[in-house]
Tab-separated table of C-alpha atoms and ligand atoms in Angstrom:
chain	number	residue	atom	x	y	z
A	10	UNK	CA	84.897	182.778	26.098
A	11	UNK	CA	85.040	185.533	28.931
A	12	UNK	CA	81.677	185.551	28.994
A	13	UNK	CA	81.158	182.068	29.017
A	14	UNK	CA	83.666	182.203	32.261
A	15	UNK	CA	81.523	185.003	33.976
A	16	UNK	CA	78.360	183.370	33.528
A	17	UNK	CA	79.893	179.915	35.173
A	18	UNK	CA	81.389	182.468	38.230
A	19	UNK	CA	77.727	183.709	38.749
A	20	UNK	CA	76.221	179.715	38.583
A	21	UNK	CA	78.622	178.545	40.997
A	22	UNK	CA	78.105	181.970	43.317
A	23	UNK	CA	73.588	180.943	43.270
A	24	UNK	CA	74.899	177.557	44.198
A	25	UNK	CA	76.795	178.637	47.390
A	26	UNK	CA	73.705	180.801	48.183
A	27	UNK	CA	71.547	177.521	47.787
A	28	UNK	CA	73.740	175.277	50.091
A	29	UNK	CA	74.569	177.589	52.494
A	30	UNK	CA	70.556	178.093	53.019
A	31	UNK	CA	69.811	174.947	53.435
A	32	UNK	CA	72.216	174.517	55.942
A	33	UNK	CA	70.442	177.281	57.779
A	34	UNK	CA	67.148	175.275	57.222
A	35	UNK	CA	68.995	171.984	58.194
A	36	UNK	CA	70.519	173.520	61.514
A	37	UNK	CA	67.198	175.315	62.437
A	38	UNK	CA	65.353	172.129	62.206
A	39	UNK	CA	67.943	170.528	64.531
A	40	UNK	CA	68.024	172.860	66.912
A	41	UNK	CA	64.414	173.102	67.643
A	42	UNK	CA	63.774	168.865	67.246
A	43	UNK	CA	66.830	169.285	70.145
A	44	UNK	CA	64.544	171.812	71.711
A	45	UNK	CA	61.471	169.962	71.564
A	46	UNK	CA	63.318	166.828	72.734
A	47	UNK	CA	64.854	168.594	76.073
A	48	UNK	CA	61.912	169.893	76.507
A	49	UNK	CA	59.700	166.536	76.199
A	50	UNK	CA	62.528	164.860	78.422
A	51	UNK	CA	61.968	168.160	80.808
A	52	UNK	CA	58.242	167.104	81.537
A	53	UNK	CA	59.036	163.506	81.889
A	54	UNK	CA	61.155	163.943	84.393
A	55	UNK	CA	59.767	166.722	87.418
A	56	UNK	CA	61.926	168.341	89.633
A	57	UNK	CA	60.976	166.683	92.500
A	58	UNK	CA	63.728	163.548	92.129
A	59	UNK	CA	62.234	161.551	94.681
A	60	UNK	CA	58.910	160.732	92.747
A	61	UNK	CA	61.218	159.273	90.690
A	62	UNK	CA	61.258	155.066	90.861
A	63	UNK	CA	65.258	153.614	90.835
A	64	UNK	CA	66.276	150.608	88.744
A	65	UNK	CA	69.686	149.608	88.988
A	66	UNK	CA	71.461	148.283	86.116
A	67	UNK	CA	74.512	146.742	84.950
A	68	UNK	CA	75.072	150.374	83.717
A	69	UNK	CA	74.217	152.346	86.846
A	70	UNK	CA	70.770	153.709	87.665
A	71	UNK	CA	68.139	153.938	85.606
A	72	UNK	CA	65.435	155.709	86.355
A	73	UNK	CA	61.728	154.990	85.404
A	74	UNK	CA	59.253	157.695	85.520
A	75	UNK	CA	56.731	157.685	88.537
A	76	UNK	CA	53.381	158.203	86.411
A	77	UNK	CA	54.244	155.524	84.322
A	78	UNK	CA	54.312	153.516	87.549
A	79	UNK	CA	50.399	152.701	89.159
A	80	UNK	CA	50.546	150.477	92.154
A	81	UNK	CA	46.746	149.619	91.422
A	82	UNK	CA	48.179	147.094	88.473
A	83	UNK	CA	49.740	144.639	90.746
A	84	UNK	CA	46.916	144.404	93.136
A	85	UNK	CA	44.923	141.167	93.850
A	86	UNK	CA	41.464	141.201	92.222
A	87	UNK	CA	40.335	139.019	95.602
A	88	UNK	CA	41.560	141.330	98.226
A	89	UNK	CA	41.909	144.519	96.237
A	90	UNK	CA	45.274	145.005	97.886
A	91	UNK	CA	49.052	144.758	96.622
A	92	UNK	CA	49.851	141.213	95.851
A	93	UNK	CA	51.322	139.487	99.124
A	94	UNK	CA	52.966	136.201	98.314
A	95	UNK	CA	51.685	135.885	94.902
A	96	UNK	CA	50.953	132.837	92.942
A	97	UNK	CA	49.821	132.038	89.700
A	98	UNK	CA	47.689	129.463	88.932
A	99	UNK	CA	47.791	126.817	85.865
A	100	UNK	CA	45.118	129.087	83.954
A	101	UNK	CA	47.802	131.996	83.794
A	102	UNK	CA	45.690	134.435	86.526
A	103	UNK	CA	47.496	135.651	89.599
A	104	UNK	CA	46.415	135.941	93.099
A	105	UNK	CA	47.583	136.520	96.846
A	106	UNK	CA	47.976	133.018	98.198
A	107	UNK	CA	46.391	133.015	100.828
A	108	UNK	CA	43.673	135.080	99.107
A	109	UNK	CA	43.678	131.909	96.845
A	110	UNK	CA	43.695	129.634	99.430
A	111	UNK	CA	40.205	130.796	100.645
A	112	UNK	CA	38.890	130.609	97.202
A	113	UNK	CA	39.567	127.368	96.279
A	114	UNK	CA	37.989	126.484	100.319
A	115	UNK	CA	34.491	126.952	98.946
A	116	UNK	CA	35.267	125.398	95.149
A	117	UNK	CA	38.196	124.050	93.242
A	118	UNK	CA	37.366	126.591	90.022
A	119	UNK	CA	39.584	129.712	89.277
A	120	UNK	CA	37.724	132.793	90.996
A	121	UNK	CA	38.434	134.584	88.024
A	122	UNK	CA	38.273	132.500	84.594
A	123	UNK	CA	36.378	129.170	86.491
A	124	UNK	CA	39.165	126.814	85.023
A	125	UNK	CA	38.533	123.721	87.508
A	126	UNK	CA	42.186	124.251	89.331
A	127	UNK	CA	41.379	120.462	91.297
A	128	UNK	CA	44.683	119.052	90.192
A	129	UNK	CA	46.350	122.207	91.467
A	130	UNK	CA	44.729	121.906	95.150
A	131	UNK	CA	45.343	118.183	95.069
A	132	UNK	CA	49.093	118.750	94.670
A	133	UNK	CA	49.414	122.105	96.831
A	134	UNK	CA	52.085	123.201	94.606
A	135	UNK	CA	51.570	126.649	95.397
A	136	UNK	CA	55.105	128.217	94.181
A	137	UNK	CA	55.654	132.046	94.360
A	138	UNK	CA	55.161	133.937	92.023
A	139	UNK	CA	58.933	135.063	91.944
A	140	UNK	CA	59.065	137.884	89.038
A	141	UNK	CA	56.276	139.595	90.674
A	142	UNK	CA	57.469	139.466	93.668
A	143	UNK	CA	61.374	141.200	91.769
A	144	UNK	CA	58.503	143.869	90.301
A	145	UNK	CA	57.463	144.748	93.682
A	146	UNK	CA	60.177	144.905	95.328
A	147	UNK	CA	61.931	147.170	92.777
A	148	UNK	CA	59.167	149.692	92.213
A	149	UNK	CA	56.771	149.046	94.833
A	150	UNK	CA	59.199	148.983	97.585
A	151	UNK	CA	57.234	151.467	100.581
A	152	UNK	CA	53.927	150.025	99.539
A	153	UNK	CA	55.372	146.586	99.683
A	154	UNK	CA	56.705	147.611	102.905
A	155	UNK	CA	53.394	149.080	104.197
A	156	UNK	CA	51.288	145.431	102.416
A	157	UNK	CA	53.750	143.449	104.904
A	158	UNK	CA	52.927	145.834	107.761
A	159	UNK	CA	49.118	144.762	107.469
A	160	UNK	CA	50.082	141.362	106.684
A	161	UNK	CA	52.245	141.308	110.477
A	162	UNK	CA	49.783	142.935	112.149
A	163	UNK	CA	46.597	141.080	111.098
A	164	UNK	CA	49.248	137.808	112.118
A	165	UNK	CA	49.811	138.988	115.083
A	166	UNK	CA	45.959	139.616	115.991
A	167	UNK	CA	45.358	136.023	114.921
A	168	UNK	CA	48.157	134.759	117.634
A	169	UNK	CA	46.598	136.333	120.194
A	170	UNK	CA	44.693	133.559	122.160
A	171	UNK	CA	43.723	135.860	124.547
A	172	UNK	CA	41.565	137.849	123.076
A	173	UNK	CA	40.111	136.579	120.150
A	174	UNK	CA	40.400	133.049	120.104
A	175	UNK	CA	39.174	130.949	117.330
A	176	UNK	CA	35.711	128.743	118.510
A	177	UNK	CA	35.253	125.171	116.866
A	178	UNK	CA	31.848	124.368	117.512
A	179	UNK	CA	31.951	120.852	117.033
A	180	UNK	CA	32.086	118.409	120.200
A	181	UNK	CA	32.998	117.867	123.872
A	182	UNK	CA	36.358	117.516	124.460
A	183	UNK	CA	38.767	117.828	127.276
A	184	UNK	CA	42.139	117.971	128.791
A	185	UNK	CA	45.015	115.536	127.504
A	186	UNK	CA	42.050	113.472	125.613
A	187	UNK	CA	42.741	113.552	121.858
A	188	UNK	CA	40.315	114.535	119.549
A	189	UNK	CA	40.755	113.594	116.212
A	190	UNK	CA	38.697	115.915	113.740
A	191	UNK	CA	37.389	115.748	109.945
A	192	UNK	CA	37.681	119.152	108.679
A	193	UNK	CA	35.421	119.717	105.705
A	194	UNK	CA	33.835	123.471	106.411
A	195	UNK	CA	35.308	125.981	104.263
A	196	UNK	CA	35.160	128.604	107.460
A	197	UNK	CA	37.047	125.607	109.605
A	198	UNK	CA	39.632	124.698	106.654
A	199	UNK	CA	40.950	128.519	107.280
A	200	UNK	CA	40.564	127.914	111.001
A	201	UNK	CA	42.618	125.680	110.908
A	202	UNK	CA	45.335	126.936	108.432
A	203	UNK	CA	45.478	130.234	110.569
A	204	UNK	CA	46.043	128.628	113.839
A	205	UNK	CA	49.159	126.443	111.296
A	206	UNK	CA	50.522	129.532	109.680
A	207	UNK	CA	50.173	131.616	112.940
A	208	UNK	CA	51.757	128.782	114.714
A	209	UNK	CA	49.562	128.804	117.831
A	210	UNK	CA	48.508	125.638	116.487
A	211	UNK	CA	45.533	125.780	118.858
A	212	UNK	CA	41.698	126.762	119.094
A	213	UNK	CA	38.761	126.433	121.625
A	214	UNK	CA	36.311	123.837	121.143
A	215	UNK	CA	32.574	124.036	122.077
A	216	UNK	CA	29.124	122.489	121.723
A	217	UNK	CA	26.736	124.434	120.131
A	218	UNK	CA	23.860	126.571	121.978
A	219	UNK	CA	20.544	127.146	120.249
A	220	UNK	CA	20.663	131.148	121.805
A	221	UNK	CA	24.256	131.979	121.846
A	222	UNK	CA	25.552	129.761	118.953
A	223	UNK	CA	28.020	127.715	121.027
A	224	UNK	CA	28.400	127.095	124.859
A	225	UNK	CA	30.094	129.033	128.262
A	226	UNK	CA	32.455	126.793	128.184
A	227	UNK	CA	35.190	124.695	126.713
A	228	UNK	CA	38.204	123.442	126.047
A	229	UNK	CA	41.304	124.336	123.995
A	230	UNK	CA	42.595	121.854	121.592
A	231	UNK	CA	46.499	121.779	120.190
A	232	UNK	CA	46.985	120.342	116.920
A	233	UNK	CA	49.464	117.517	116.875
A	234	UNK	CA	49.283	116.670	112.894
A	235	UNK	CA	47.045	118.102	110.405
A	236	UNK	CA	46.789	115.046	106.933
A	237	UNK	CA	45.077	116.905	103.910
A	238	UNK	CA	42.943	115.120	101.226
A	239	UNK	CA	43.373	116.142	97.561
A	240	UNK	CA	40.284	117.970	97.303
A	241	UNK	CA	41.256	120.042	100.654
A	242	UNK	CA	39.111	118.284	103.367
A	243	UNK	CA	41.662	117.694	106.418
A	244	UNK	CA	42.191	115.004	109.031
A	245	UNK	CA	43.150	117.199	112.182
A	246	UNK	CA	44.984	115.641	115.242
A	247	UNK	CA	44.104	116.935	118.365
A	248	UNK	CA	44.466	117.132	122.234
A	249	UNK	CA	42.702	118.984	124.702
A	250	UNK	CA	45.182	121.693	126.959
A	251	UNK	CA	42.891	123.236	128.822
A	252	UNK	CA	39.137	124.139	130.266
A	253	UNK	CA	38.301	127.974	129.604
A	254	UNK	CA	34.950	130.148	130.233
A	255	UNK	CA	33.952	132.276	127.427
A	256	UNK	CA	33.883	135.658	128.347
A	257	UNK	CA	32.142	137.217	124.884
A	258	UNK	CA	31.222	135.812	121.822
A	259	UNK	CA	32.578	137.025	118.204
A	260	UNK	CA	32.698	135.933	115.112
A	261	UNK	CA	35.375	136.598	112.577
A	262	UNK	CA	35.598	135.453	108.430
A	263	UNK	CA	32.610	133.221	109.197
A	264	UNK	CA	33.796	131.562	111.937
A	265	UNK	CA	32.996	132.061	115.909
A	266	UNK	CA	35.728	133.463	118.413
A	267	UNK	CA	35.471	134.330	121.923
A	268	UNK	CA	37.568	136.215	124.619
A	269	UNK	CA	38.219	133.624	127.263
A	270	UNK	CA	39.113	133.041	130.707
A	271	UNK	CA	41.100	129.891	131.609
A	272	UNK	CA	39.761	128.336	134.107
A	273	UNK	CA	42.174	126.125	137.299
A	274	UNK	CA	40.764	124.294	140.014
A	275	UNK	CA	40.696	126.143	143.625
A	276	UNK	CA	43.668	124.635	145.404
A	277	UNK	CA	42.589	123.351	149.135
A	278	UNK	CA	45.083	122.842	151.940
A	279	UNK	CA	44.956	121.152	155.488
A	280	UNK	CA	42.298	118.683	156.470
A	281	UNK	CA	40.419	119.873	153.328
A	282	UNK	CA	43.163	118.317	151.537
A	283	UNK	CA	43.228	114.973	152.932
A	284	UNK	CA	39.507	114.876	152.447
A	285	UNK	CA	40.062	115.542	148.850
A	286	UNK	CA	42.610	113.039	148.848
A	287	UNK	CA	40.983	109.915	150.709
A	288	UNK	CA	38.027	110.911	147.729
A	289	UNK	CA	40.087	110.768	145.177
A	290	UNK	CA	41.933	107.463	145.609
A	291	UNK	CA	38.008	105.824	146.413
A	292	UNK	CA	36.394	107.280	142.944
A	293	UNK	CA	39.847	106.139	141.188
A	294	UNK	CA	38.891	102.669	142.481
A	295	UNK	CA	35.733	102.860	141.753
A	296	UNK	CA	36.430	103.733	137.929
A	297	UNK	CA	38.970	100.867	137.803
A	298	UNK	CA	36.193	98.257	139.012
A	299	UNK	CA	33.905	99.425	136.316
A	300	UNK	CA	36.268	99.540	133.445
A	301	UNK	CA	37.677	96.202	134.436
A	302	UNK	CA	34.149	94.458	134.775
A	303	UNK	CA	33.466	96.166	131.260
A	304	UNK	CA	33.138	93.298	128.205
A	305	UNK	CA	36.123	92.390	125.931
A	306	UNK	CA	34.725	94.015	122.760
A	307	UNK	CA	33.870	97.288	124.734
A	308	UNK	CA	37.221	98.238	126.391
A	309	UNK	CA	39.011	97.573	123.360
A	310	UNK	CA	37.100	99.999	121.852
A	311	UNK	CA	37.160	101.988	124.797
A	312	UNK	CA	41.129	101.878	124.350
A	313	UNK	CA	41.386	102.584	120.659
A	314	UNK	CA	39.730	105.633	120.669
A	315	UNK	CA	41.110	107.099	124.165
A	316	UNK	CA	43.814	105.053	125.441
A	317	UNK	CA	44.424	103.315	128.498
A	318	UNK	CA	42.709	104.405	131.872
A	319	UNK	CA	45.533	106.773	132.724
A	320	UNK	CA	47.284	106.468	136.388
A	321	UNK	CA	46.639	107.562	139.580
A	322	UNK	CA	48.252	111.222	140.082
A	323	UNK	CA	50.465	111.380	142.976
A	324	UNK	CA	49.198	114.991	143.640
A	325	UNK	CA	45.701	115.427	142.875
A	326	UNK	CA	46.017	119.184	142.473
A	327	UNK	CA	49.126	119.306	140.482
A	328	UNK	CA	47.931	119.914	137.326
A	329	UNK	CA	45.904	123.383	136.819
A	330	UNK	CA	42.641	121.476	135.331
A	331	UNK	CA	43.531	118.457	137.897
A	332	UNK	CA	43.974	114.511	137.226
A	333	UNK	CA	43.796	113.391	133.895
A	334	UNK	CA	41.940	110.206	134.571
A	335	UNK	CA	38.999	112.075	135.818
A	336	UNK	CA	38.593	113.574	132.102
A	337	UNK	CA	39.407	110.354	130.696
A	338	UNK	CA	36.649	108.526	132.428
A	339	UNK	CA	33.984	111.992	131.391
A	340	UNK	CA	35.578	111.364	127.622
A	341	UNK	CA	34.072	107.317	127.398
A	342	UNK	CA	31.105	107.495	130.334
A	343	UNK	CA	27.828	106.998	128.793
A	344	UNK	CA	26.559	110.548	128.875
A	345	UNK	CA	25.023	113.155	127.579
A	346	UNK	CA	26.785	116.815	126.551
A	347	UNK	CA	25.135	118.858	128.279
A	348	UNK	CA	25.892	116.556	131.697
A	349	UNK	CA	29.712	116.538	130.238
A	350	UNK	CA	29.754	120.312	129.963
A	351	UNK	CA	28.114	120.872	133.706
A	352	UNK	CA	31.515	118.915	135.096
A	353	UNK	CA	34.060	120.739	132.330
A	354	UNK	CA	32.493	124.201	133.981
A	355	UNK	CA	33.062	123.037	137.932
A	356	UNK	CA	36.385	124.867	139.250
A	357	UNK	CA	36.555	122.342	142.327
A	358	UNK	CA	37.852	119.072	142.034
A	359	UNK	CA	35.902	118.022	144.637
A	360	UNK	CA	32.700	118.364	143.396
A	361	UNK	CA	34.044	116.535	139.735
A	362	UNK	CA	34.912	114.059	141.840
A	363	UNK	CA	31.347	113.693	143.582
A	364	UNK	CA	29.813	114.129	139.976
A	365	UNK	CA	31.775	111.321	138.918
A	366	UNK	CA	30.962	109.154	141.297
A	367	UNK	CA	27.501	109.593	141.375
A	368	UNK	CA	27.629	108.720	137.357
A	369	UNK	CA	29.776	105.538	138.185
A	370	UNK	CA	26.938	104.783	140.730
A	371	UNK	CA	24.536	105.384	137.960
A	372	UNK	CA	25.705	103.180	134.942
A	373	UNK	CA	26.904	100.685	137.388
A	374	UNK	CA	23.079	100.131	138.530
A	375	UNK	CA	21.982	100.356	135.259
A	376	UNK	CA	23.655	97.536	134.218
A	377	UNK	CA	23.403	95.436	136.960
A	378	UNK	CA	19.398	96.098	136.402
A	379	UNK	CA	19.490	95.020	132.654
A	380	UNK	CA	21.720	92.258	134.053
A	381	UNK	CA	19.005	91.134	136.370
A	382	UNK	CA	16.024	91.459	133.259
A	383	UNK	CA	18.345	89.230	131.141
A	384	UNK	CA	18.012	86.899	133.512
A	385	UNK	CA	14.295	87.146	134.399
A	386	UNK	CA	13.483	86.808	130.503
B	405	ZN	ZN1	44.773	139.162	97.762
B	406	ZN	ZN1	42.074	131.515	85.763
């Protein structure tokens, strides 16, 4: 029986010695898997803290490892750039909007899976993207930053009428005569939304020329109302400001700009001044009598498309570009652009008046002549 006792002593003794090495094995294996963790947790995180991308939480901060964060994944595959007032379009793909905008100038297909996006233009519905936007402005914050930098500064380069100012080449037109457009070009359907979204609301307008790709001179046109069509195309209400000289010619996403010089009648004084003025009451009359003896049909027309002849100015040289009935009578005169553009250029309103009158002379012969055939025949 004593035996028997001793040999369950010595079992339960080997069992100890079992348990008690595995909980040496046990413990070593948790110490180094805590080891290994640390240490894992160690390399995620460098010592440099600032590499390190915030996000705030209910909790407190939490922070998100830098290398797991690449700027390159929320960049625009148009511009190549950080998204800037992203949008995503029906088909699921996301782009800068304006970047977007451009696209869908030249065809109403997704640039990137060619899903016909037509509806989309027609309704303009172009909402922000706003979770991207949250994504960037949590862990893109300086680049952000630095993408609305650009953004300002190419704005603010686009407002500058000075400089580089955006060249319709398109018609004659001239100051405080409207000029109502049908905007179709892709390179004129961003013209135009620049000159909206810079709020300048203006551009030049010039003829074209065969050698320099559009004339000296000009005019600048503000828009009054822009109406768009579903599939983009525009109906653009406009009045002429102001005559200018182009300095230089540019050119600038497909489209021409110039530097420019505005350009304001010499101001005389003295006898030269009552000269100017006994001249400019006689060619006022002179205008008058030919509109008036004009047929029915004809001044209607006259006066749908430009309005009334306006008044007589009280002071012939108060306006910079002088009277406004002088361009209103060069707006619906029978003649040709490049006789329209010789006047627009002269910086004396004495010699637009002589041009004018001279013209009046002209058509007034003319149709007394065909007047006289009629009658002959
Ligand atoms: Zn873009
Ligand atoms: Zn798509």
């Amino acid at each position: 029986k004593a035996a028997a006792f001793r040999s369950a002593d010595r079992n339960e003794e080997a069992l100890q010695e079992y348990f008690c090495y595995l909980w040496l094995v046990v413990q070593t294996f948790f110490s180094l898997s805590l080891y290994f963790f640390f240490f894992s947790l160690l390399a995620l995180f460098p010592d440099n803290a600032s590499s390190c991308k915030t996000l705030p939480t209910f909790s407190g901060e939490r922070q998100v490892p830098s290398q797991l964060l690449d700027s390159a994944d929320f960049e625009c595959s148009l511009c190549m750039r950080l998204f800037y007032e992203p949008v995503t379009t029906p088909c699921g793909h996301t782009f800068c909007l304006k970047c977007l905008e451009r696209c869908l100038d030249h065809n109403p297909n997704c640039p990137l899976c060619k899903e016909n996006l037509s509806e989309y233009l027609a309704t303009r519905a172009y909402n922000k993207t706003l979770l991207m936007e949250e994504l960037l402005q949590r862990y893109f914050c300086d680049e952000l930053a630095e993408r609305q930098k650009v953004h300002e500064e190419e704005m603010k380069e686009l407002s500058n009428l000075n400089q580089e100012v955006p060249i319709f080449v398109c018609t004659m037109a001239f100051p405080t005569i409207p000029c109502p457009l049908h905007v179709f070009e892709p390179r004129y359907r961003l013209m135009i939304r620049r000159s909206m979204e810079t709020g300048t609301k203006q551009f030049g307008m010039c003829i074209a020329d065969e050698l320099k790709g559009f004339a000296d001179h000009g005019c600048m046109l503000e828009v009054r109302d822009v109406k768009f069509f579903p599939d983009g195309r525009s109906v653009v209400d406009t009045i002429g400001i102001a005559c200018f000289k182009v300095l230089s010619h540019g050119q600038r996403d497909g489209y021409h700009t110039a530097k420019i010089e505005y350009l304001e009648d010499k101001k005389v004084e003295g006898e030269e001044l009552t000269e100017l003025l006994k001249l400019h009451d006689s060619v006022y009359d002179q205008a008058l009598g030919w509109f008036t003896s004009l047929k029915d049909d004809m001044k209607n027309q006259i006066i749908s498309h430009f309005g009334q002849l306006p008044v007589k100015d009280s002071d012939p040289q108060g306006n910079p570009n002088g009277p406004a009935w002088c361009w209103w009578l060069l707006a619906v005169l029978p003649l040709e652009n490049k006789a329209q553009l010789t006047i627009l250029a002269m910086n004396a309103l004495k010699d637009r008046l002589v041009a004018i009158r001279r013209v009046l002379i002209f058509v007034t012969r003319k149709r007394q002549e065909s007047a006289n055939l009629q009658c002959i025949s």
